[in-house]
Amino acid sequence: MTKSLEQRIRDYWNNQPCNVRHSKNTPGSLEFFQDVSARRYRVEPHIPEFAGFYLWQGKQVLEIGPGIGSDAAEFARNGADYYGIDYSTESVKLSQQRFDVEELEGTFICGDASDANTYENLPKMDLVYSYGVIHHFPAIDRIIDNAYNILKPGGEFRFMVYAKNSWKQAMINRGLDQFEAQAGCPYAKSYSKDDILDLLGSKFHLERLRQDHCFMYNVDAYKQGRYELEPWFEAMPEAMREAVKEYLGWHLLVKARRL
């Protein structure tokens, strides 16, 4: 029997939760989680500023797609009342294990963020946050509607999706790259600024939209834990590499406020 797209998406992320191979230490150990976070924030140093972890002390925060809990742990460490919804049962297990190991408090739900029933019994949120997740699900419009409904009036929706006008999308279009490091991703989509405005509609005010991040390292070296720039990026002055990230970055960072 042919699996539905939704089941293939769940299977894909269950088989290899995002960033799970970013440590040689035992999965689920404190050292494993420390390695994963260190690598994540080294390669994507724009995340802390975008998430603003320190801003949410004593606030209700819902993350759509926490994966194995790197950003979740930062929210919790900074005093947020944290909740996470993930489609992947394996990701939820690892996130919960991380919170147990690090003695953090939070609530994880395995569920479909496009289904309004998933949000039952949750409080209204000050922030809905999603980083690199909702572009992997076809019902993104329903996810955004649910984010609107769970937010308090004036609450923030911060999310990252892939950018259509980007270096990486150009490489994908030419068959020189793929959406994810692991092959076989069943669904992914990139977006333009106009696409974002259409998705937010009249429910949200777009406060900030910018691009960042271009993975410039040699993949084989990176898998071995070495950070070696590809020769064409190595040849660029630092200012030029920064311009690539700003104008052709793969990450479209959206900050919006519920009207």
Coordinates of C-alpha atoms in Angstrom, one line a residue, residues 35-178:
D35 CA 27.9 18.9 20.8
V36 CA 24.7 19.3 18.8
S37 CA 24.0 22.8 20.2
A38 CA 27.6 23.9 19.8
R39 CA 27.7 22.9 16.1
R40 CA 24.2 24.4 15.4
Y41 CA 25.1 27.8 16.8
R42 CA 28.5 27.9 15.2
V43 CA 27.2 27.2 11.7
E44 CA 24.0 29.3 12.2
P45 CA 25.1 32.1 14.6
H46 CA 22.0 34.2 13.6
I47 CA 19.6 31.9 15.5
P48 CA 20.1 33.4 19.0
E49 CA 19.4 36.9 17.8
F50 CA 16.4 35.8 15.8
A51 CA 14.9 33.7 18.5
G52 CA 15.7 36.2 21.3
F53 CA 15.8 33.5 23.9
Y54 CA 16.4 36.0 26.8
L55 CA 13.3 38.0 25.9
W56 CA 10.8 35.3 26.9
Q57 CA 11.4 34.9 30.6
G58 CA 8.1 34.2 32.3
K59 CA 6.3 34.1 29.0
Q60 CA 4.4 31.3 27.2
V61 CA 6.4 30.0 24.2
L62 CA 5.2 27.4 21.8
E63 CA 7.7 25.9 19.3
I64 CA 6.4 24.2 16.2
G65 CA 9.0 21.5 15.4
P66 CA 11.6 21.5 18.2
G67 CA 13.4 18.6 16.6
I68 CA 15.9 17.3 19.2
G69 CA 15.4 20.3 21.4
S70 CA 18.4 22.7 20.9
D71 CA 16.4 25.9 20.8
A72 CA 13.8 24.4 23.2
A73 CA 16.6 24.1 25.8
E74 CA 17.6 27.7 25.3
F75 CA 14.1 29.0 25.8
A76 CA 13.7 26.9 28.9
R77 CA 17.1 27.9 30.3
N78 CA 16.1 31.6 29.9
G79 CA 12.9 31.1 31.9
A80 CA 10.2 30.6 29.3
D81 CA 7.1 28.5 30.0
Y82 CA 7.9 26.2 27.1
Y83 CA 5.7 24.0 24.9
G84 CA 6.8 22.1 21.8
I85 CA 4.8 20.3 19.1
D86 CA 6.6 17.9 16.7
Y87 CA 5.3 15.5 14.1
S88 CA 8.2 13.1 14.7
T89 CA 7.9 10.7 17.7
E90 CA 11.6 10.1 17.7
S91 CA 12.3 13.8 17.9
V92 CA 9.9 14.2 20.8
K93 CA 11.6 11.3 22.6
L94 CA 15.0 12.9 22.2
S95 CA 13.8 16.4 23.2
Q96 CA 12.2 15.0 26.3
Q97 CA 15.3 13.1 27.1
R98 CA 17.3 16.3 26.7
F99 CA 15.1 18.1 29.2
D100 CA 15.4 15.2 31.7
V101 CA 19.2 15.1 31.3
E102 CA 19.6 18.9 31.6
E103 CA 16.9 19.2 34.3
L104 CA 14.8 21.6 32.3
E105 CA 11.1 22.1 32.5
G106 CA 8.8 22.0 29.4
T107 CA 6.0 20.2 27.7
F108 CA 6.3 18.2 24.5
I109 CA 3.5 17.0 22.3
C110 CA 3.7 14.6 19.4
G111 CA 1.2 15.9 17.0
D112 CA 0.3 17.6 13.7
A113 CA 0.7 21.3 13.9
S114 CA -1.8 21.8 11.0
D115 CA -4.5 20.1 13.1
A116 CA -6.3 22.5 15.4
N117 CA -7.1 19.7 17.8
T118 CA -3.3 19.4 18.6
Y119 CA -3.5 22.7 20.5
E120 CA -6.4 21.7 22.8
N121 CA -5.7 22.4 26.5
L122 CA -2.7 24.7 25.7
P123 CA -2.6 28.2 27.1
K124 CA -2.5 31.3 24.9
M125 CA 1.0 32.0 23.9
D126 CA 3.2 35.1 23.9
L127 CA 5.4 33.6 21.1
V128 CA 5.0 31.0 18.5
Y129 CA 8.4 30.0 17.2
S130 CA 9.3 27.7 14.3
Y131 CA 12.8 27.4 12.8
G132 CA 13.2 25.5 9.5
V133 CA 10.1 23.3 9.9
I134 CA 6.8 24.5 8.4
H135 CA 8.2 24.6 4.9
H136 CA 8.4 20.8 5.2
F137 CA 4.6 20.4 5.4
P138 CA 2.1 21.0 2.6
A139 CA -0.6 22.5 4.9
I140 CA 1.4 25.6 5.9
D141 CA -1.6 27.8 5.7
R142 CA -3.4 25.8 8.4
I143 CA -0.3 25.9 10.6
I144 CA -0.2 29.7 10.3
D145 CA -4.0 29.8 11.1
N146 CA -3.3 27.7 14.2
A147 CA -0.4 29.9 15.2
Y148 CA -2.7 32.9 15.0
N149 CA -5.4 31.2 17.1
I150 CA -3.1 30.2 19.9
L151 CA -1.3 33.5 20.2
K152 CA -2.4 36.3 22.5
P153 CA -3.4 39.5 20.8
G154 CA -0.2 41.3 20.0
G155 CA 1.8 38.1 20.4
E156 CA 4.7 37.3 18.1
F157 CA 5.2 34.7 15.4
R158 CA 8.8 34.1 14.5
F159 CA 9.6 31.5 11.9
M160 CA 12.3 30.6 9.4
V161 CA 11.5 29.1 6.0
Y162 CA 13.7 28.5 3.0
A163 CA 14.3 31.5 0.7
K164 CA 13.4 31.2 -3.0
N165 CA 15.8 34.0 -4.0
S166 CA 18.9 32.3 -2.7
W167 CA 22.2 30.7 -3.6
K168 CA 21.1 27.3 -2.5
Q169 CA 17.8 27.4 -4.5
A170 CA 19.8 28.3 -7.6
M171 CA 22.0 25.2 -7.0
I172 CA 18.9 23.0 -6.5
N173 CA 17.4 24.3 -9.7
R174 CA 20.5 23.3 -11.6
G175 CA 20.6 19.8 -9.9
L176 CA 23.8 20.7 -8.0
D177 CA 22.3 20.5 -4.5
Q178 CA 19.3 19.1 -2.6

